[in-house]
Amino acid sequence: MEQMVINAKTRTESGKKYAKKIRGTGVIPAVAYNEKGESILLEVNAAEFSKVWRSITKTTLVTLKIDGKDNNAYIKDTEYDIKTDANLHADFHIVSGQKPITAVLKIHYSGTPAGVLKGGFMVKHVPDVKLKALPQDMPQSVTADVSKVEIGQKLTVADLNLGDKVTLLTKPSAVVISVAPPKK
């Protein structure tokens, strides 16, 4: 996937009055936090931010270009006004790529279980998994291929293909899905 870029400028002013003024010019206030907890006040183009924000997951690394300097970052949070369909504020977390992060990712399913095609019922158990990895190795999503699961069988967290750079923090024996026999 192509790297998403968000251009930002540092700002010195803050407060509600200033935020309202810059929003009127198509810019939103933002704050970037680094791994030490230090913060940088930023201004970000609202349209550029919104385009990126709508097309990523919470574990997608973006390039946050602060005054021309590239930083790897996550969009941690955003204040969004549903009435005006506009982002009002954004929080970024800048990562060095040297320190592992943890994330809880929802499990998506691909395929139809073989047992369901024979009349069984798919039962979903664990909806998400907790993972630990370096930021550049963290998957953007977790997909479970359930197409080979027969009636009476189960797919566990250990069966998920996460790669060797990702540490699984969820119990490996936890059941993702099972296929129950048809009701008589």
Coordinates of N, CA, C and O in Angstrom, one line a residue:
M1 N 0.8 -1.2 0.0 CA 0.0 0.0 0.0 C 0.9 1.2 0.0 O 1.9 1.3 0.6
E2 N 0.5 2.3 -0.7 CA 1.2 3.5 -0.8 C 1.2 4.2 0.6 O 0.3 4.1 1.3
Q3 N 2.3 4.9 0.9 CA 2.4 5.6 2.1 C 1.6 6.9 2.0 O 1.7 7.7 1.1
M4 N 0.8 7.1 3.0 CA -0.1 8.3 3.1 C 0.8 9.4 3.7 O 1.5 9.2 4.7
V5 N 0.7 10.6 3.1 CA 1.4 11.8 3.6 C 0.5 12.9 4.1 O -0.5 13.2 3.4
I6 N 0.8 13.4 5.2 CA 0.0 14.6 5.8 C 1.0 15.6 6.1 O 2.0 15.4 6.8
N7 N 0.9 16.8 5.4 CA 1.8 17.9 5.6 C 1.2 18.8 6.8 O 0.0 19.0 6.9
A8 N 2.2 19.2 7.7 CA 1.8 20.0 8.8 C 2.8 21.1 9.1 O 4.0 20.9 8.7
K9 N 2.4 22.1 9.7 CA 3.3 23.2 10.1 C 3.1 23.4 11.6 O 2.0 23.2 12.2
T10 N 4.2 23.7 12.3 CA 4.2 24.0 13.7 C 3.4 25.3 13.9 O 3.5 26.2 13.1
R11 N 2.8 25.4 15.1 CA 2.1 26.6 15.4 C 2.5 27.0 16.9 O 2.9 26.1 17.7
T12 N 2.3 28.2 17.1 CA 2.7 28.7 18.5 C 1.4 29.1 19.3 O 1.4 29.1 20.5
E13 N 0.4 29.5 18.5 CA -0.8 30.0 19.2 C -1.7 28.8 19.5 O -1.7 27.8 18.8
S14 N -2.6 28.9 20.5 CA -3.5 27.9 20.9 C -4.8 28.6 21.4 O -4.8 29.8 21.6
G15 N -5.8 27.8 21.7 CA -7.0 28.3 22.3 C -8.2 28.2 21.3 O -8.0 28.0 20.1
K16 N -9.4 28.3 21.9 CA -10.6 28.2 21.1 C -10.7 29.3 20.0 O -11.1 29.0 18.9
K17 N -10.4 30.5 20.3 CA -10.5 31.6 19.4 C -9.6 31.4 18.2 O -10.0 31.5 17.0
Y18 N -8.4 31.0 18.5 CA -7.4 30.7 17.4 C -7.8 29.5 16.6 O -7.8 29.5 15.3
A19 N -8.3 28.4 17.2 CA -8.7 27.2 16.5 C -9.9 27.6 15.6 O -9.9 27.1 14.4
K20 N -10.8 28.4 16.0 CA -12.0 28.7 15.2 C -11.5 29.6 14.0 O -12.0 29.4 12.9
K21 N -10.6 30.5 14.2 CA -10.0 31.3 13.1 C -9.4 30.5 12.0 O -9.6 30.7 10.9
I22 N -8.5 29.5 12.4 CA -7.8 28.7 11.4 C -8.7 27.7 10.7 O -8.5 27.4 9.5
R23 N -9.7 27.2 11.4 CA -10.7 26.3 10.8 C -11.4 27.0 9.6 O -11.7 26.4 8.6
G24 N -11.6 28.3 9.8 CA -12.3 29.1 8.7 C -11.4 29.2 7.5 O -11.9 29.5 6.4
T25 N -10.1 28.9 7.6 CA -9.2 29.0 6.4 C -8.9 27.6 5.8 O -8.0 27.5 5.0
G26 N -9.7 26.6 6.3 CA -9.5 25.2 5.8 C -8.3 24.5 6.5 O -7.8 23.5 5.9
V27 N -8.0 24.9 7.7 CA -6.9 24.3 8.4 C -7.4 23.8 9.8 O -8.3 24.5 10.3
I28 N -7.0 22.7 10.3 CA -7.4 22.2 11.6 C -6.2 22.2 12.5 O -5.1 21.9 12.1
P29 N -6.5 22.5 13.8 CA -5.4 22.4 14.8 C -5.1 20.9 15.1 O -6.0 20.1 15.0
A30 N -3.9 20.6 15.4 CA -3.5 19.2 15.7 C -2.4 19.2 16.7 O -1.7 20.2 16.9
V31 N -2.2 18.1 17.4 CA -1.1 17.9 18.3 C -0.4 16.6 18.0 O -1.1 15.6 17.7
A32 N 0.9 16.6 18.0 CA 1.7 15.3 17.8 C 2.4 15.0 19.0 O 3.1 15.9 19.6
Y33 N 2.3 13.8 19.5 CA 3.0 13.4 20.7 C 4.1 12.4 20.3 O 3.8 11.5 19.4
N34 N 5.2 12.4 20.9 CA 6.3 11.4 20.6 C 6.3 10.3 21.7 O 5.4 10.4 22.6
E35 N 7.2 9.4 21.6 CA 7.2 8.3 22.5 C 7.6 8.7 23.9 O 7.4 7.9 24.9
K36 N 8.2 9.9 24.1 CA 8.6 10.4 25.4 C 7.4 11.1 26.1 O 7.5 11.6 27.2
G37 N 6.3 11.4 25.3 CA 5.2 12.1 25.8 C 5.3 13.6 25.6 O 4.4 14.3 26.0
E38 N 6.3 14.0 24.8 CA 6.4 15.5 24.5 C 5.4 15.8 23.4 O 5.1 14.9 22.5
S39 N 4.9 17.0 23.3 CA 3.9 17.4 22.3 C 4.4 18.5 21.5 O 5.2 19.4 21.9
I40 N 3.9 18.6 20.2 CA 4.2 19.6 19.3 C 2.8 20.1 18.7 O 2.0 19.3 18.3
L41 N 2.6 21.4 18.8 CA 1.3 22.0 18.3 C 1.5 22.1 16.8 O 2.5 22.6 16.3
L42 N 0.5 21.7 16.0 CA 0.5 21.7 14.6 C -0.7 22.3 13.9 O -1.8 22.4 14.6
E43 N -0.6 22.7 12.7 CA -1.7 23.0 11.8 C -1.7 22.1 10.6 O -0.6 21.9 10.0
V44 N -2.8 21.5 10.3 CA -2.9 20.6 9.2 C -4.0 21.0 8.2 O -5.1 21.4 8.7
N45 N -3.8 20.8 6.9 CA -4.8 21.1 5.9 C -6.0 20.2 6.2 O -5.8 18.9 6.1
A46 N -7.2 20.7 6.4 CA -8.4 19.9 6.7 C -8.7 18.9 5.6 O -9.0 17.7 5.9
A47 N -8.7 19.3 4.4 CA -9.1 18.4 3.2 C -8.1 17.3 3.1 O -8.5 16.1 2.9
E48 N -6.8 17.6 3.2 CA -5.8 16.6 3.1 C -5.9 15.6 4.2 O -5.8 14.4 4.0
F49 N -6.1 16.1 5.5 CA -6.2 15.2 6.6 C -7.4 14.3 6.5 O -7.4 13.1 6.7
S50 N -8.6 14.9 6.1 CA -9.8 14.1 6.0 C -9.7 13.0 4.9 O -10.2 11.9 5.2
K51 N -9.0 13.3 3.8 CA -8.8 12.2 2.8 C -8.1 11.1 3.3 O -8.4 9.9 3.1
V52 N -7.0 11.3 4.0 CA -6.2 10.2 4.6 C -6.9 9.5 5.7 O -7.0 8.3 5.7
W53 N -7.5 10.3 6.6 CA -8.2 9.7 7.8 C -9.3 8.8 7.4 O -9.6 7.7 8.0
R54 N -10.0 9.0 6.3 CA -11.2 8.2 5.8 C -10.7 6.9 5.2 O -11.5 6.0 5.0
S55 N -9.4 6.8 4.8 CA -9.0 5.6 4.1 C -8.0 4.7 4.8 O -7.3 3.9 4.2
I56 N -7.8 4.9 6.1 CA -6.9 4.1 6.9 C -7.5 3.4 8.1 O -8.6 3.7 8.4
T57 N -6.7 2.5 8.7 CA -7.2 1.9 9.9 C -6.4 2.5 11.1 O -5.4 3.3 10.8
K58 N -6.7 2.1 12.3 CA -6.0 2.7 13.4 C -4.5 2.2 13.5 O -3.7 2.8 14.3
T59 N -4.1 1.2 12.8 CA -2.7 0.7 12.8 C -2.0 1.0 11.5 O -1.0 0.4 11.2
T60 N -2.5 2.0 10.7 CA -1.8 2.4 9.5 C -0.9 3.5 9.8 O -1.2 4.5 10.4
L61 N 0.4 3.3 9.5 CA 1.4 4.3 9.6 C 1.3 5.4 8.5 O 1.1 5.0 7.3
V62 N 1.3 6.6 8.9 CA 1.3 7.7 7.9 C 2.6 8.5 8.0 O 3.2 8.4 9.0
T63 N 3.0 9.2 6.9 CA 4.1 10.1 7.0 C 3.6 11.5 7.4 O 2.8 12.1 6.6
L64 N 3.9 11.9 8.6 CA 3.6 13.2 9.0 C 4.8 14.1 8.8 O 5.8 14.0 9.4
K65 N 4.6 15.0 7.8 CA 5.7 15.9 7.4 C 5.5 17.2 8.1 O 4.7 18.1 7.7
I66 N 6.3 17.4 9.2 CA 6.3 18.6 10.0 C 7.3 19.6 9.5 O 8.5 19.3 9.6
D67 N 6.9 20.7 9.0 CA 7.8 21.7 8.4 C 8.9 21.1 7.5 O 10.0 21.4 7.5
G68 N 8.4 20.1 6.7 CA 9.3 19.5 5.7 C 10.0 18.2 6.2 O 10.7 17.5 5.4
K69 N 10.0 18.0 7.5 CA 10.7 16.8 8.0 C 9.8 15.6 8.2 O 8.7 15.8 8.8
D70 N 10.1 14.5 7.6 CA 9.3 13.3 7.7 C 9.3 12.6 9.0 O 10.4 12.4 9.6
N71 N 8.1 12.2 9.5 CA 8.0 11.4 10.8 C 7.0 10.3 10.5 O 5.9 10.6 9.9
N72 N 7.2 9.1 11.0 CA 6.2 8.1 11.0 C 5.3 8.3 12.1 O 5.7 8.5 13.3
A73 N 4.0 8.2 11.9 CA 3.0 8.5 12.9 C 1.7 7.7 12.7 O 1.4 7.3 11.6
Y74 N 1.0 7.6 13.8 CA -0.4 7.1 13.7 C -1.3 8.2 14.0 O -1.0 9.1 14.8
I75 N -2.5 8.2 13.4 CA -3.6 9.1 13.8 C -4.2 8.5 15.0 O -4.9 7.4 14.9
K76 N -4.0 9.0 16.2 CA -4.5 8.4 17.4 C -5.9 8.8 17.7 O -6.7 8.0 18.2
D77 N -6.3 10.0 17.4 CA -7.7 10.5 17.7 C -8.0 11.7 16.9 O -7.1 12.4 16.4
T78 N -9.3 11.9 16.7 CA -9.7 13.1 16.0 C -11.1 13.5 16.6 O -11.9 12.7 17.0
E79 N -11.2 14.8 16.6 CA -12.5 15.3 17.0 C -13.3 15.6 15.7 O -12.8 16.4 14.9
Y80 N -14.4 15.0 15.6 CA -15.2 15.0 14.4 C -16.6 15.6 14.6 O -17.3 15.1 15.6
D81 N -17.0 16.5 13.8 CA -18.4 17.1 14.0 C -19.3 16.4 12.9 O -19.1 16.6 11.7
I82 N -20.2 15.6 13.4 CA -21.0 14.8 12.5 C -22.0 15.7 11.7 O -22.4 15.4 10.6
K83 N -22.4 16.8 12.4 CA -23.4 17.7 11.7 C -22.8 18.4 10.5 O -23.4 18.5 9.5
T84 N -21.5 18.8 10.6 CA -20.9 19.5 9.5 C -20.0 18.6 8.6 O -19.4 19.1 7.7
D85 N -19.9 17.4 9.1 CA -19.0 16.4 8.4 C -17.6 16.9 8.2 O -17.0 17.0 7.2
A86 N -17.1 17.4 9.4 CA -15.8 18.0 9.3 C -14.9 17.6 10.6 O -15.5 17.4 11.6
N87 N -13.6 17.4 10.3 CA -12.7 17.1 11.4 C -12.4 18.5 12.1 O -12.1 19.5 11.4
L88 N -12.4 18.5 13.4 CA -12.1 19.8 14.1 C -10.8 19.8 14.7 O -10.2 20.9 15.0
H89 N -10.2 18.6 15.0 CA -8.9 18.5 15.7 C -8.3 17.1 15.5 O -9.1 16.2 15.3
A90 N -7.0 17.0 15.5 CA -6.4 15.7 15.3 C -5.3 15.5 16.3 O -4.6 16.5 16.6
D91 N -5.1 14.3 16.8 CA -3.9 13.9 17.6 C -3.1 12.8 16.9 O -3.7 11.9 16.4
F92 N -1.8 13.0 16.8 CA -0.9 12.1 16.2 C 0.0 11.5 17.2 O 0.3 12.2 18.2
H93 N 0.5 10.3 17.0 CA 1.5 9.7 17.8 C 2.7 9.4 16.9 O 2.6 8.5 16.0
I94 N 3.8 10.1 17.1 CA 5.0 9.9 16.3 C 5.8 8.7 16.9 O 6.0 8.6 18.1
V95 N 6.2 7.7 16.1 CA 6.9 6.6 16.5 C 8.3 6.5 15.9 O 8.4 7.0 14.7
S96 N 9.2 5.9 16.6 CA 10.6 5.9 16.1 C 10.8 4.6 15.2 O 11.7 4.5 14.4
G97 N 10.0 3.6 15.5 CA 10.1 2.3 14.8 C 11.1 1.4 15.5 O 11.3 0.2 15.1
Q98 N 11.6 1.8 16.7 CA 12.5 1.0 17.5 C 11.8 0.3 18.7 O 12.2 -0.6 19.2
K99 N 10.6 0.9 19.0 CA 9.9 0.4 20.2 C 8.6 -0.3 19.8 O 7.8 0.3 19.0
P100 N 8.4 -1.5 20.3 CA 7.1 -2.2 19.9 C 5.9 -1.5 20.4 O 5.9 -0.9 21.5
I101 N 4.8 -1.7 19.7 CA 3.5 -1.2 20.1 C 2.5 -2.3 20.2 O 2.8 -3.4 19.7
T102 N 1.5 -2.1 21.0 CA 0.4 -3.1 21.1 C -0.9 -2.5 20.4 O -1.1 -1.3 20.5
A103 N -1.7 -3.4 19.9 CA -2.9 -3.0 19.3 C -3.9 -4.1 19.3 O -3.6 -5.3 19.3
V104 N -5.2 -3.8 19.4 CA -6.3 -4.7 19.4 C -6.9 -4.6 18.0 O -7.4 -3.5 17.7
L105 N -6.9 -5.6 17.2 CA -7.5 -5.5 15.9 C -8.7 -6.5 15.7 O -8.6 -7.6 16.2
K106 N -9.7 -6.0 15.1 CA -10.9 -6.8 14.8 C -10.6 -7.9 13.8 O -9.8 -7.6 12.9
I107 N -11.1 -9.0 13.9 CA -10.9 -10.1 13.0 C -11.9 -10.1 11.9 O -13.2 -10.0 12.2
H108 N -11.5 -10.0 10.6 CA -12.4 -10.1 9.5 C -12.4 -11.5 8.9 O -11.3 -12.2 9.0
Y109 N -13.4 -11.9 8.3 CA -13.5 -13.3 7.8 C -13.6 -13.3 6.3 O -14.2 -12.5 5.7
S110 N -12.8 -14.3 5.7 CA -12.9 -14.4 4.3 C -13.3 -15.9 4.0 O -12.9 -16.8 4.6
G111 N -14.2 -16.0 3.0 CA -14.6 -17.3 2.6 C -15.8 -17.7 3.3 O -16.3 -17.1 4.3
T112 N -16.4 -18.8 2.9 CA -17.5 -19.5 3.6 C -17.0 -20.8 4.1 O -16.5 -21.6 3.3
P113 N -17.2 -21.1 5.4 CA -16.8 -22.4 5.9 C -17.4 -23.6 5.1 O -18.6 -23.5 4.8
A114 N -16.6 -24.6 4.9 CA -17.0 -25.8 4.2 C -18.2 -26.4 4.9 O -19.2 -26.9 4.2
G115 N -18.2 -26.4 6.2 CA -19.3 -27.0 7.0 C -20.6 -26.2 6.8 O -21.7 -26.8 6.9
V116 N -20.5 -24.9 6.6 CA -21.8 -24.2 6.3 C -22.4 -24.5 5.0 O -23.6 -24.6 4.9
L117 N -21.6 -24.8 4.0 CA -22.1 -25.2 2.7 C -22.7 -26.6 2.8 O -23.5 -27.0 1.9
K118 N -22.4 -27.4 3.9 CA -23.1 -28.7 4.1 C -24.2 -28.6 5.1 O -24.7 -29.6 5.6
G119 N -24.6 -27.4 5.4 CA -25.8 -27.2 6.3 C -25.5 -26.8 7.7 O -26.4 -26.6 8.5
G120 N -24.2 -26.7 8.1 CA -23.9 -26.3 9.5 C -24.0 -24.8 9.7 O -24.4 -24.0 8.7
F121 N -23.8 -24.3 10.9 CA -23.9 -22.9 11.2 C -22.5 -22.4 11.8 O -21.9 -23.0 12.7
M122 N -22.1 -21.3 11.2 CA -20.9 -20.7 11.7 C -21.2 -19.9 13.0 O -22.1 -19.1 13.1
V123 N -20.4 -20.2 14.1 CA -20.5 -19.5 15.3 C -19.2 -18.7 15.6 O -18.1 -19.3 15.6
K124 N -19.4 -17.4 15.7 CA -18.3 -16.5 16.0 C -18.0 -16.4 17.5 O -18.9 -16.3 18.3
H125 N -16.7 -16.5 17.9 CA -16.4 -16.5 19.3 C -15.6 -15.3 19.7 O -16.1 -14.4 20.3
V126 N -14.3 -15.2 19.3 CA -13.4 -14.1 19.6 C -13.5 -13.1 18.5 O -13.2 -13.4 17.4
P127 N -13.9 -11.8 18.8 CA -14.1 -10.9 17.8 C -12.8 -10.1 17.4 O -12.7 -9.5 16.3
D128 N -11.8 -10.1 18.3 CA -10.6 -9.4 18.0 C -9.4 -10.1 18.6 O -9.5 -11.0 19.4
V129 N -8.2 -9.7 18.2 CA -6.9 -10.2 18.8 C -6.0 -9.0 19.2 O -6.1 -8.0 18.6
K130 N -5.2 -9.3 20.3 CA -4.3 -8.3 20.7 C -2.9 -8.7 20.2 O -2.5 -9.8 20.4
L131 N -2.2 -7.8 19.6 CA -0.9 -8.0 19.0 C 0.1 -7.1 19.5 O -0.2 -5.9 19.9
K132 N 1.4 -7.5 19.4 CA 2.5 -6.6 19.7 C 3.5 -6.8 18.6 O 3.9 -7.9 18.2
A133 N 4.0 -5.6 18.1 CA 5.0 -5.6 17.0 C 5.6 -4.2 16.9 O 5.1 -3.3 17.4
L134 N 6.7 -4.2 16.1 CA 7.2 -2.9 15.8 C 6.2 -2.2 14.9 O 5.5 -2.8 14.1
P135 N 6.2 -0.8 14.9 CA 5.1 -0.1 14.1 C 5.1 -0.5 12.6 O 4.0 -0.7 12.0
Q136 N 6.3 -0.7 12.0 CA 6.3 -1.0 10.6 C 5.9 -2.4 10.3 O 5.6 -2.8 9.2
D137 N 5.9 -3.3 11.3 CA 5.5 -4.7 11.1 C 4.0 -5.0 11.6 O 3.5 -6.1 11.3
M138 N 3.4 -4.0 12.2 CA 2.0 -4.2 12.7 C 1.1 -4.3 11.5 O 1.1 -3.4 10.6
P139 N 0.3 -5.4 11.4 CA -0.7 -5.5 10.3 C -1.8 -4.4 10.4 O -2.1 -4.0 11.5
Q140 N -2.3 -4.0 9.2 CA -3.4 -3.0 9.3 C -4.7 -3.7 9.6 O -5.6 -3.0 10.1
S141 N -4.8 -5.0 9.3 CA -6.0 -5.7 9.6 C -5.7 -7.2 9.7 O -4.6 -7.6 9.3
V142 N -6.6 -7.9 10.4 CA -6.4 -9.4 10.5 C -7.6 -10.1 9.8 O -8.7 -9.8 10.1
T143 N -7.2 -11.0 8.9 CA -8.2 -11.7 8.2 C -8.1 -13.2 8.4 O -7.0 -13.7 8.3
A144 N -9.2 -13.8 8.8 CA -9.2 -15.3 9.0 C -9.8 -16.0 7.8 O -11.0 -15.7 7.5
D145 N -9.1 -16.9 7.2 CA -9.7 -17.6 6.1 C -10.4 -18.8 6.7 O -9.8 -19.7 7.2
V146 N -11.7 -18.8 6.7 CA -12.6 -19.8 7.3 C -13.1 -20.8 6.3 O -13.8 -21.7 6.7
S147 N -12.7 -20.8 5.1 CA -13.2 -21.7 4.1 C -13.0 -23.2 4.3 O -13.7 -24.0 3.7
K148 N -12.0 -23.6 5.0 CA -11.7 -25.0 5.2 C -12.3 -25.6 6.5 O -12.1 -26.8 6.8
V149 N -13.0 -24.8 7.3 CA -13.6 -25.3 8.5 C -14.8 -26.1 8.3 O -15.8 -25.7 7.7
E150 N -14.8 -27.4 8.7 CA -15.9 -28.3 8.5 C -16.8 -28.3 9.7 O -16.4 -27.8 10.8
I151 N -17.9 -29.1 9.6 CA -18.8 -29.2 10.8 C -18.1 -29.9 11.9 O -17.4 -30.9 11.7
G152 N -18.2 -29.3 13.1 CA -17.5 -29.9 14.3 C -16.1 -29.4 14.5 O -15.5 -29.7 15.5
Q153 N -15.6 -28.6 13.5 CA -14.2 -28.1 13.6 C -14.2 -26.7 14.1 O -15.2 -26.0 14.1
K154 N -13.0 -26.2 14.5 CA -12.9 -24.8 14.9 C -11.6 -24.2 14.4 O -10.7 -24.9 14.1
L155 N -11.6 -22.9 14.3 CA -10.4 -22.2 13.9 C -10.0 -21.4 15.1 O -10.8 -20.6 15.7
T156 N -8.7 -21.5 15.6 CA -8.3 -20.8 16.8 C -7.4 -19.6 16.4 O -7.0 -19.5 15.2
V157 N -7.1 -18.8 17.4 CA -6.2 -17.7 17.2 C -4.9 -18.1 16.7 O -4.3 -17.4 15.8
A158 N -4.4 -19.2 17.1 CA -3.1 -19.7 16.7 C -3.1 -20.1 15.2 O -2.0 -20.1 14.6
D159 N -4.2 -20.3 14.6 CA -4.3 -20.7 13.2 C -4.3 -19.4 12.3 O -4.2 -19.6 11.1
L160 N -4.3 -18.2 12.8 CA -4.3 -17.0 12.0 C -2.9 -16.8 11.5 O -1.9 -17.0 12.2
N161 N -2.8 -16.4 10.3 CA -1.5 -16.2 9.6 C -1.0 -14.7 9.9 O -1.4 -13.8 9.1
L162 N -0.2 -14.5 10.9 CA 0.2 -13.2 11.3 C 1.6 -12.8 11.0 O 2.0 -11.7 11.1
G163 N 2.4 -13.8 10.6 CA 3.8 -13.6 10.2 C 4.7 -13.8 11.5 O 4.2 -13.8 12.6
D164 N 6.0 -13.8 11.3 CA 6.9 -14.1 12.4 C 7.3 -12.9 13.1 O 8.0 -12.9 14.1
K165 N 7.0 -11.7 12.6 CA 7.4 -10.4 13.3 C 6.4 -9.9 14.2 O 6.5 -8.9 14.9
V166 N 5.2 -10.6 14.3 CA 4.1 -10.2 15.2 C 4.0 -11.1 16.4 O 3.9 -12.3 16.2
T167 N 3.9 -10.6 17.6 CA 3.7 -11.4 18.8 C 2.2 -11.4 19.1 O 1.6 -10.3 19.2
L168 N 1.7 -12.5 19.3 CA 0.3 -12.7 19.7 C 0.1 -12.6 21.2 O 0.7 -13.3 21.9
L169 N -0.7 -11.6 21.7 CA -0.9 -11.5 23.1 C -2.2 -12.1 23.6 O -2.4 -12.3 24.7
T170 N -3.1 -12.4 22.6 CA -4.3 -13.1 22.9 C -4.0 -14.6 23.1 O -3.1 -15.1 22.4
K171 N -4.7 -15.3 23.9 CA -4.5 -16.7 24.2 C -4.6 -17.5 22.8 O -5.6 -17.4 22.2
P172 N -3.5 -18.2 22.4 CA -3.5 -18.9 21.1 C -4.6 -20.0 21.0 O -5.1 -20.2 19.9
S173 N -5.1 -20.5 22.1 CA -6.1 -21.5 22.0 C -7.5 -21.0 21.9 O -8.5 -21.7 21.8
A174 N -7.6 -19.6 22.0 CA -9.0 -19.0 21.9 C -9.6 -19.3 20.5 O -8.9 -19.2 19.5
V175 N -10.9 -19.6 20.5 CA -11.6 -20.0 19.3 C -12.1 -18.8 18.6 O -12.7 -18.0 19.2
V176 N -11.7 -18.7 17.3 CA -12.2 -17.6 16.5 C -13.6 -17.9 16.0 O -14.5 -17.1 16.2
I177 N -13.7 -19.0 15.3 CA -15.0 -19.5 14.8 C -15.1 -21.0 15.0 O -14.1 -21.7 15.0
S178 N -16.3 -21.5 15.0 CA -16.5 -23.0 15.0 C -17.8 -23.2 14.1 O -18.5 -22.2 13.8
V179 N -17.9 -24.4 13.6 CA -19.1 -24.7 12.8 C -19.9 -25.8 13.5 O -19.4 -26.9 13.7
A180 N -21.1 -25.4 13.9 CA -22.0 -26.3 14.6 C -22.8 -27.1 13.6 O -23.1 -26.7 12.5
P181 N -23.2 -28.3 14.0 CA -24.0 -29.2 13.1 C -25.4 -28.6 12.9 O -25.8 -27.8 13.7
P182 N -26.0 -29.0 11.7 CA -27.3 -28.4 11.5 C -28.3 -28.9 12.5 O -28.2 -30.0 13.1
K183 N -29.3 -28.0 12.8 CA -30.4 -28.4 13.8 C -31.4 -29.4 13.1 O -31.6 -29.3 11.9
K184 N -31.8 -30.3 13.9 CA -32.8 -31.3 13.4 C -34.2 -30.9 13.6 O -34.6 -30.3 14.4

